[in-house]
PDB file of C-alpha atoms and ligand atoms in Angstrom:
ATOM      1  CA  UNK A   1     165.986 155.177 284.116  1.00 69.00           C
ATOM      2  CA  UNK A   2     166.267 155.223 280.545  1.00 80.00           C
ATOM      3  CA  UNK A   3     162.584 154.370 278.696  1.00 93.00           C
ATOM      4  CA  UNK A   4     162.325 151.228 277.510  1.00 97.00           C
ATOM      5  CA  UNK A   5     161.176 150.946 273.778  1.00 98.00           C
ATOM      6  CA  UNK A   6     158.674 148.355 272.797  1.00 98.00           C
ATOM      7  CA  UNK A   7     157.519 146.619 269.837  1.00 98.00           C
ATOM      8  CA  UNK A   8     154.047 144.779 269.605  1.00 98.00           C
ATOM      9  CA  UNK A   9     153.395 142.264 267.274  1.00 98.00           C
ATOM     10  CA  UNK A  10     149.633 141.511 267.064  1.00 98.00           C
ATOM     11  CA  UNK A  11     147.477 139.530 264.377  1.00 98.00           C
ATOM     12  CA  UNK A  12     143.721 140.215 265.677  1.00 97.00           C
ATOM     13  CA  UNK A  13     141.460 142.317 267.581  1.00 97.00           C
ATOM     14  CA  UNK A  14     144.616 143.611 270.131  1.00 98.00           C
ATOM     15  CA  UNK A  15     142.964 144.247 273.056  1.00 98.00           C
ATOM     16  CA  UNK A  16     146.095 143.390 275.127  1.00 98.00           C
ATOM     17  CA  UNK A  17     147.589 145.836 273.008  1.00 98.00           C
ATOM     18  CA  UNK A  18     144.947 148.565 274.245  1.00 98.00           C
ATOM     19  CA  UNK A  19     146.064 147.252 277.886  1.00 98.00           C
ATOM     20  CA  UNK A  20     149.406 148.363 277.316  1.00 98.00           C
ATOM     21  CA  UNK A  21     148.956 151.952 275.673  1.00 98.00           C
ATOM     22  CA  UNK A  22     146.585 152.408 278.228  1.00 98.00           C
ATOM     23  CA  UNK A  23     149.161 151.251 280.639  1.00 98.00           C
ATOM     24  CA  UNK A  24     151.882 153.696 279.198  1.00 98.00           C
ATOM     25  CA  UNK A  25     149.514 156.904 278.835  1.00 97.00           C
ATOM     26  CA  UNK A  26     148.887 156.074 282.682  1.00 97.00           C
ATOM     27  CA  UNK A  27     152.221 156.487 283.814  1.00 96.00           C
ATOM     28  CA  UNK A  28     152.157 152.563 285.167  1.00 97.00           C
ATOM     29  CA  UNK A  29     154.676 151.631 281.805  1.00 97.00           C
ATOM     30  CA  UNK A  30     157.795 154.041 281.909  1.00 96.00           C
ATOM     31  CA  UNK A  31     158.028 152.783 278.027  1.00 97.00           C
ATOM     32  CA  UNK A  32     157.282 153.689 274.664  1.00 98.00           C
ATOM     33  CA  UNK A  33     155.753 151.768 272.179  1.00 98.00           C
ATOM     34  CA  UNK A  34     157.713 152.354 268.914  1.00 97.00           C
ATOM     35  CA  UNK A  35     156.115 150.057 266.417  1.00 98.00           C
ATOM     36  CA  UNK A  36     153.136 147.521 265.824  1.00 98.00           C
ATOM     37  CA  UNK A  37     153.852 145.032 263.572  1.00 98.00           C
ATOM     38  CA  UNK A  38     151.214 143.162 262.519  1.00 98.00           C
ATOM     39  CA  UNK A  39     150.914 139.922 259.597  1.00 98.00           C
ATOM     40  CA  UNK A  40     147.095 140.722 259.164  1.00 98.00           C
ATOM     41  CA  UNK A  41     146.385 143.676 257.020  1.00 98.00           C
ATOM     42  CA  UNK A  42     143.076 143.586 258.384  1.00 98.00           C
ATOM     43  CA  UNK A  43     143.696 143.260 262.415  1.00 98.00           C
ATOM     44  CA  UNK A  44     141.753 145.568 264.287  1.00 98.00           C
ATOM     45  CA  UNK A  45     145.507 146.313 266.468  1.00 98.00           C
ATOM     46  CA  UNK A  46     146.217 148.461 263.515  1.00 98.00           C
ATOM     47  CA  UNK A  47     143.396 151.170 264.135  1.00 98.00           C
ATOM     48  CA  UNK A  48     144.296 151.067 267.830  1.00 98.00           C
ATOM     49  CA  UNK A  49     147.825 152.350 266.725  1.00 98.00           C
ATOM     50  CA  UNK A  50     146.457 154.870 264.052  1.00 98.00           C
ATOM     51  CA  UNK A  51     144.665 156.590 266.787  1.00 98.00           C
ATOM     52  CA  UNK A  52     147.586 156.791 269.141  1.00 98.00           C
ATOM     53  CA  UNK A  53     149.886 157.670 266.486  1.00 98.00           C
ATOM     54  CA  UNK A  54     151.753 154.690 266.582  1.00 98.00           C
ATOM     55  CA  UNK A  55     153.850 153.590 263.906  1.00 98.00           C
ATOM     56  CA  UNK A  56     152.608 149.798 262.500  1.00 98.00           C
ATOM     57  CA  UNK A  57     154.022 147.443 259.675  1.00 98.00           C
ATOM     58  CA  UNK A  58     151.883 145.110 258.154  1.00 98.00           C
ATOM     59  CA  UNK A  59     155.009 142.384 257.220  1.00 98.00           C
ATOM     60  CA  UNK A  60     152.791 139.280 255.929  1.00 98.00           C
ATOM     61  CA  UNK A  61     155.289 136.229 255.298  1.00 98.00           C
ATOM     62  CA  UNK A  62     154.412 135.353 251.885  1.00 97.00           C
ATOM     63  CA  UNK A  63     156.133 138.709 251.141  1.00 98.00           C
ATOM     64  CA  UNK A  64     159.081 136.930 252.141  1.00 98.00           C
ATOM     65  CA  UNK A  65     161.053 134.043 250.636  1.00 97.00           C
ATOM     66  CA  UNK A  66     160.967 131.629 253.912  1.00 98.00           C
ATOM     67  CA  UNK A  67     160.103 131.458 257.236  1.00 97.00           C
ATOM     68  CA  UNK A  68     163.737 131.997 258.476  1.00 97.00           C
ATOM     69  CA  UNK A  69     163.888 135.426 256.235  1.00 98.00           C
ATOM     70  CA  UNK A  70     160.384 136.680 257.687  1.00 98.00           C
ATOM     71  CA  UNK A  71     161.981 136.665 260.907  1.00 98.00           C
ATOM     72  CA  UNK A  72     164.804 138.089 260.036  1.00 98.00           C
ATOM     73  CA  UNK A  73     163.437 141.266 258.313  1.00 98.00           C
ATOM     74  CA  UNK A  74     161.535 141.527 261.292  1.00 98.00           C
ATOM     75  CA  UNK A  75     164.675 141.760 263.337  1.00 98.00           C
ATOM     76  CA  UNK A  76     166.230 144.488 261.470  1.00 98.00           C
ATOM     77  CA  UNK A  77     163.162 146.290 261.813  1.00 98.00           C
ATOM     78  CA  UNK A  78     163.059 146.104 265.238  1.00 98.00           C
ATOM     79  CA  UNK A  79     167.133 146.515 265.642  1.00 97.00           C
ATOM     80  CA  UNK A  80     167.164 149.503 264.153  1.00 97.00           C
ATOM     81  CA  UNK A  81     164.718 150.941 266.479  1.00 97.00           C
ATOM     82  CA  UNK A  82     166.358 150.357 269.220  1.00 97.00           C
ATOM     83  CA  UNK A  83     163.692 147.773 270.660  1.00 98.00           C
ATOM     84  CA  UNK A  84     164.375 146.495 274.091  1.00 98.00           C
ATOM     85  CA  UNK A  85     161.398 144.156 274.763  1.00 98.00           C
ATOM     86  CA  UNK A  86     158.641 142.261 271.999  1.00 98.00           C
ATOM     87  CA  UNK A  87     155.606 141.527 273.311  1.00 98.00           C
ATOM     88  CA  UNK A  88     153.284 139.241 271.307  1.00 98.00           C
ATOM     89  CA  UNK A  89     149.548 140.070 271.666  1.00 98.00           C
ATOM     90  CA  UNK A  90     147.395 137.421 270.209  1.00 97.00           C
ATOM     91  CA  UNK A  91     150.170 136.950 267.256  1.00 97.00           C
ATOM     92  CA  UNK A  92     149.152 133.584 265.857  1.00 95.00           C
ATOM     93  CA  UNK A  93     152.342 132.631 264.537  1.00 96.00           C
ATOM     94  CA  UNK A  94     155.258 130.815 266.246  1.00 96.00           C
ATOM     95  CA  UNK A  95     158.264 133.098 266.418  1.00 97.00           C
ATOM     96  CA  UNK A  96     161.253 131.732 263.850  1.00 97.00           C
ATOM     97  CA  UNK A  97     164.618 131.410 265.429  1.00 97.00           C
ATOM     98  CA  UNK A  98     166.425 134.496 263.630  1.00 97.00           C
ATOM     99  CA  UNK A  99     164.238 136.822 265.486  1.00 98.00           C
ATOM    100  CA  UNK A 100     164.715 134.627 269.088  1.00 98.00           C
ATOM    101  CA  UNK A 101     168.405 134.173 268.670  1.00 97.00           C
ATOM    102  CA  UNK A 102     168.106 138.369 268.146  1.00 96.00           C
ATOM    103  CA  UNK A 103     166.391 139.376 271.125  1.00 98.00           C
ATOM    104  CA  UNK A 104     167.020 136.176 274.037  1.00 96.00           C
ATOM    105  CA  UNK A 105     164.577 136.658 276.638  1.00 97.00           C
ATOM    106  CA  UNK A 106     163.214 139.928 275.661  1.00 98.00           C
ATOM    107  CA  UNK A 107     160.502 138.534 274.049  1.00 98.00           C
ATOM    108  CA  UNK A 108     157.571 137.644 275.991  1.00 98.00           C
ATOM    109  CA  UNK A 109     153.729 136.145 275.016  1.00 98.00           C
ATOM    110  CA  UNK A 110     150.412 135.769 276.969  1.00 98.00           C
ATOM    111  CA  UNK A 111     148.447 132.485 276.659  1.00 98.00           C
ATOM    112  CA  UNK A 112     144.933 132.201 277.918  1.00 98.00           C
ATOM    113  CA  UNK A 113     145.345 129.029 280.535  1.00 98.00           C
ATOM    114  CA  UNK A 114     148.086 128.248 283.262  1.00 98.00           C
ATOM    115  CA  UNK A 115     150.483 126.590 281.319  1.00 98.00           C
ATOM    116  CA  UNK A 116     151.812 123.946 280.480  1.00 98.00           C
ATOM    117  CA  UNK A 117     148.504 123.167 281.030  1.00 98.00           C
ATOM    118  CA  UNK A 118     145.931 123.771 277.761  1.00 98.00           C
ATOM    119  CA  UNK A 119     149.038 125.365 275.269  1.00 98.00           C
ATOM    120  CA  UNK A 120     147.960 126.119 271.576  1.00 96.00           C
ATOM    121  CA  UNK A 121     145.017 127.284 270.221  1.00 96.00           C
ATOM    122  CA  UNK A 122     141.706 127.827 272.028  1.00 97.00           C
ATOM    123  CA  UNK A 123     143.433 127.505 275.617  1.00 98.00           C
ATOM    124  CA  UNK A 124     139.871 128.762 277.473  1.00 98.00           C
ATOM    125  CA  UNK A 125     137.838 125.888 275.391  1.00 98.00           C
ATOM    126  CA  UNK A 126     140.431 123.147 276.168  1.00 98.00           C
ATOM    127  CA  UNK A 127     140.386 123.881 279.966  1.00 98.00           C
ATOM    128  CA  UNK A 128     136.343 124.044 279.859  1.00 98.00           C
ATOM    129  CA  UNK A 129     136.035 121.014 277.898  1.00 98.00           C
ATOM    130  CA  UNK A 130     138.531 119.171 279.869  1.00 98.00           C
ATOM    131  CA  UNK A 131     136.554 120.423 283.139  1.00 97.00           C
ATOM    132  CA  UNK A 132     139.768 121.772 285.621  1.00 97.00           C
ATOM    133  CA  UNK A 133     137.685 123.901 288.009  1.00 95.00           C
ATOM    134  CA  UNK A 134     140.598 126.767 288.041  1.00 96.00           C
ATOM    135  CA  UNK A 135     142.071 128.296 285.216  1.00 97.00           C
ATOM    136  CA  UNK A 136     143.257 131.508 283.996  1.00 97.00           C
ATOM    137  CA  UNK A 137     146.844 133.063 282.303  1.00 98.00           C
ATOM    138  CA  UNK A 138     150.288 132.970 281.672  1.00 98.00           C
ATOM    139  CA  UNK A 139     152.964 135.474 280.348  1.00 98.00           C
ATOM    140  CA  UNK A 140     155.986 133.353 279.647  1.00 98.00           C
ATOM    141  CA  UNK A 141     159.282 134.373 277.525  1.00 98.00           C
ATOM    142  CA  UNK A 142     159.372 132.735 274.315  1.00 98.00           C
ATOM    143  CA  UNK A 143     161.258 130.381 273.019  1.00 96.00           C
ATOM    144  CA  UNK A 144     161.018 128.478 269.830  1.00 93.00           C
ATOM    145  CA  UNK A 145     158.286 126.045 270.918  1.00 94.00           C
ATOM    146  CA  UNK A 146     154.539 126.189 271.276  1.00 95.00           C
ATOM    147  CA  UNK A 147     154.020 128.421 274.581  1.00 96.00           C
ATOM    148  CA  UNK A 148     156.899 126.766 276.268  1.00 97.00           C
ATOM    149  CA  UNK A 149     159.503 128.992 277.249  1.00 98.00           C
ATOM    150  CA  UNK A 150     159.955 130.501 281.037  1.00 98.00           C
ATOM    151  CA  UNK A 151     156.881 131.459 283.313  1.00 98.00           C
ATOM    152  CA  UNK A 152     157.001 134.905 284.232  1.00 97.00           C
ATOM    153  CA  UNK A 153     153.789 135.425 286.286  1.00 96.00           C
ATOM    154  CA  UNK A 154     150.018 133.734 286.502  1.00 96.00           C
ATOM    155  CA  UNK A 155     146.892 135.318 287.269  1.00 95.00           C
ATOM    156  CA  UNK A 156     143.943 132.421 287.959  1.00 95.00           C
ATOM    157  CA  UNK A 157     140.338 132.119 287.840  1.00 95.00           C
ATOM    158  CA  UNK A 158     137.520 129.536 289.001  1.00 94.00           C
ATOM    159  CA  UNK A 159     135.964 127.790 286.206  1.00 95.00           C
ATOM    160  CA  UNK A 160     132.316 127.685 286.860  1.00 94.00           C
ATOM    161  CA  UNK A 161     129.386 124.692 286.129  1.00 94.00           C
ATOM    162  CA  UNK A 162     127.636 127.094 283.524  1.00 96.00           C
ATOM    163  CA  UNK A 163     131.039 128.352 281.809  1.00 97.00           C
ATOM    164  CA  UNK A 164     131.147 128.575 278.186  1.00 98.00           C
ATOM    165  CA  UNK A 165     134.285 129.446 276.001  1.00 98.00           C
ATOM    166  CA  UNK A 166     132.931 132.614 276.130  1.00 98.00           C
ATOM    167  CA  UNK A 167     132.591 133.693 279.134  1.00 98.00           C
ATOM    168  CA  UNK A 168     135.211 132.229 280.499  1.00 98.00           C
ATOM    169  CA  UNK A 169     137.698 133.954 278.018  1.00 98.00           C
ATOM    170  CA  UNK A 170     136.132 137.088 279.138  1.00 98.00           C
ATOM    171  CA  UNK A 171     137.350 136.758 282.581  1.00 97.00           C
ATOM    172  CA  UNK A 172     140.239 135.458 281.435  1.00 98.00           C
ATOM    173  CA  UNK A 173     141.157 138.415 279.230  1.00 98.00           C
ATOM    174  CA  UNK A 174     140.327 140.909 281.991  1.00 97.00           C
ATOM    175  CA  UNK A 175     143.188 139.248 284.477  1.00 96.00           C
ATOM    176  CA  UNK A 176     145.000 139.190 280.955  1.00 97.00           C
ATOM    177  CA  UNK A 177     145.183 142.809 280.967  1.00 98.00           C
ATOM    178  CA  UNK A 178     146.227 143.293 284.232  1.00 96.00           C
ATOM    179  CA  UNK A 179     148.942 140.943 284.429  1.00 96.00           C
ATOM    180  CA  UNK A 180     150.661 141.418 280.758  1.00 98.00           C
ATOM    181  CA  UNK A 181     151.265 145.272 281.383  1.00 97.00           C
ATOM    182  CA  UNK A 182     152.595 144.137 284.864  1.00 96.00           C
ATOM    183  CA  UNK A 183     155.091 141.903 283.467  1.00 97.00           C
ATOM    184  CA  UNK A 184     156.092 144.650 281.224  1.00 98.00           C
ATOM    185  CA  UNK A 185     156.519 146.659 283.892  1.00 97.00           C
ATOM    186  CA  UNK A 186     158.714 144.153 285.676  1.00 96.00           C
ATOM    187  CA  UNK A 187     160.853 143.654 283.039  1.00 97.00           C
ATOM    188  CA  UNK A 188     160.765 147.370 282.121  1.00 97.00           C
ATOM    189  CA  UNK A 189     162.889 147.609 286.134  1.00 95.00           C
ATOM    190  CA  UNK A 190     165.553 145.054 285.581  1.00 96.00           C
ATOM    191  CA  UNK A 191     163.558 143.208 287.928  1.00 95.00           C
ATOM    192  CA  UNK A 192     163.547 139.260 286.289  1.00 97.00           C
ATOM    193  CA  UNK A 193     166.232 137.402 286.254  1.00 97.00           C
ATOM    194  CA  UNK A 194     166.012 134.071 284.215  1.00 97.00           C
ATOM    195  CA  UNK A 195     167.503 130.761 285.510  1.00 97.00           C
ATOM    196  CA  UNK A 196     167.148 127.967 283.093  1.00 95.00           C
ATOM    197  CA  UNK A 197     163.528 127.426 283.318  1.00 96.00           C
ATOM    198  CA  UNK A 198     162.892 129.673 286.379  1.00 97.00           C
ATOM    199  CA  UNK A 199     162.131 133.405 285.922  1.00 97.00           C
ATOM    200  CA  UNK A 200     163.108 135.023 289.532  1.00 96.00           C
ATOM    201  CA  UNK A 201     161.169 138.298 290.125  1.00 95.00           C
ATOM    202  CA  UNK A 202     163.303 140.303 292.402  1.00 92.00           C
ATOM    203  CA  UNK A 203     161.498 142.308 295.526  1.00 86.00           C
ATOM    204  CA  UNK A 204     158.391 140.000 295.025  1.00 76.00           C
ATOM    205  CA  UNK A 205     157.178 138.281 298.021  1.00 72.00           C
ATOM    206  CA  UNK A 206     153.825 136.191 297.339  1.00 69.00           C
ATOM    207  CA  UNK A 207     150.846 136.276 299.741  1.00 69.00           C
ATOM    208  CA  UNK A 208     150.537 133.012 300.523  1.00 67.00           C
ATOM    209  CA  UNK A 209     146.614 133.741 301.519  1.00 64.00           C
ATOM    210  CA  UNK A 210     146.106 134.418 298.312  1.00 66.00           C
ATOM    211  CA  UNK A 211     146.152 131.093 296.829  1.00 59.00           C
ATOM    212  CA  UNK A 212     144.875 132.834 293.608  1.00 63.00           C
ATOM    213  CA  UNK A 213     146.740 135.532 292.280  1.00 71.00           C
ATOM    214  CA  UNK A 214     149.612 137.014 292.127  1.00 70.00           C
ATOM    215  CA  UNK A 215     151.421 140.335 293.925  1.00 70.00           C
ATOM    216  CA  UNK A 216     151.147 142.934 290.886  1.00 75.00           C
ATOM    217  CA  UNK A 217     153.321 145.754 291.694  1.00 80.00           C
ATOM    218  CA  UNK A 218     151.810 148.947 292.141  1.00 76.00           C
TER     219      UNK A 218
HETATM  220  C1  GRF B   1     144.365 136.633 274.065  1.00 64.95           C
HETATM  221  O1  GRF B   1     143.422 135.792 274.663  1.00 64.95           O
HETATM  222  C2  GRF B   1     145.763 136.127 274.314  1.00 64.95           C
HETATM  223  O2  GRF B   1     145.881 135.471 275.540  1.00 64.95           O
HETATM  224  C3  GRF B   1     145.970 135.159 273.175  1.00 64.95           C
HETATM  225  O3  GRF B   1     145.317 135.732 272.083  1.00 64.95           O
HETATM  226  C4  GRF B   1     144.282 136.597 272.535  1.00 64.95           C
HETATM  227  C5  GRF B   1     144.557 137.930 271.933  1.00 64.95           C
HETATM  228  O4  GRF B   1     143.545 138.859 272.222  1.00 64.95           O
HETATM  229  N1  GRF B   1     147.383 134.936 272.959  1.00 64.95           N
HETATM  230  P1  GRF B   1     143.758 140.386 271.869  1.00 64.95           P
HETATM  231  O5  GRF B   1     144.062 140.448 270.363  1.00 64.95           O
HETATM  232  O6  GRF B   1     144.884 140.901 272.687  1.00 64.95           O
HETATM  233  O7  GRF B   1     142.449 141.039 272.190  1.00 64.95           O
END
């Protein structure tokens, strides 16, 4: 099967990012990762693709004359690559429509709580503050609202008495790295099929004694 060709778009730290060259030196991701773009000159993703010699543009959108043209330049970038998937990883931005009308459904983002529950910023603090006793992640397809497009697969955790933000987010972000390089690799084998809302994962069955989390494929 031909390799799938990925672009990252990251604004912080990226360890999701990590989880995903990690997942491709592996052999798990038959992909490549062809470019990092990034809108934070100084976001740690950007030394994580030095080191693996992947290529990264730092496109900031003040360099561009609206919202609407950011996205398009970004577009072209990623058209004339060749890109087949974007995956956002911790980009804090919400994606303008010229690059979502480019690249329907082939653009997927990973939210820190089970949405539509807790969307937005600060997902782990909202869902400790608001005291649900299970919480965890979401990689959804995006569309041009605030985490709302398609579910694609959920990994949950308990939310314990002594939780903070903190350490809750940290088990979070360890299910986070599991499941975001497993939707990838989903994707990746023609194997999800959107309908409407619905995101059908073909050859999938769930264990329903796992009330949990979900099948990953090997
Ligand atoms: C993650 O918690 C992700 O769910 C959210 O932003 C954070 C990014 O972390 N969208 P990292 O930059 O991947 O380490």
């Amino acid at each position: 099967m031909k390799k799938l060709k990925i672009s990252v778009l990251a604004s912080g730290r990226g360890s999701n990012f990590q989880s995903i060259i990690d997942s491709v030196a592996s052999g798990y991701l038959n992909a490549e990762i062809s470019l990092l773009i990034t809108d934070n000159p100084d976001a740690f993703a950007i030394e994580r693709a030095k080191k693996h010699g992947i290529e990264y543009l730092i496109m900031m959108p003040k360099q561009f004359n609206s919202k609407d043209d950011y996205y398009r330049n970004i577009a072209i970038e990623l058209q004339n690559r060749e890109v087949g998937l974007i995956v956002l990883a911790g980009f804090m931005r919400i994606v303008g429509k010229p690059l979502i009308d480019g690249f329907t459904n082939k653009i997927m983002n990973i939210h820190p709580a089970l949405l539509p529950s807790f969307p937005g910023f600060h997902g782990q603090k909202q869902a400790n503050d608001y005291g649900v006793k299970i919480s965890g992640c979401t990689v959804h397809f995006v569309d041009e609202g605030m985490d709302t497009g398609p579910v694609i697969i959920q990994a949950a955790v308990h939310v314990n008495d002594d939780d903070t933000e903190d350490t809750l987010s940290e088990r979070i972000l360890k299910l986070e790295h599991k499941i975001y390089p497993a939707a990838i690799k989903l994707f990746s084998e023609g194997r999800l099929e959107v309908i409407g809302r619905k995101v059908k994962i073909k050859g999938i069955v769930p264990d329903e004694n796992n009330i949990v989390n979900p099948p990953i494929p090997g």
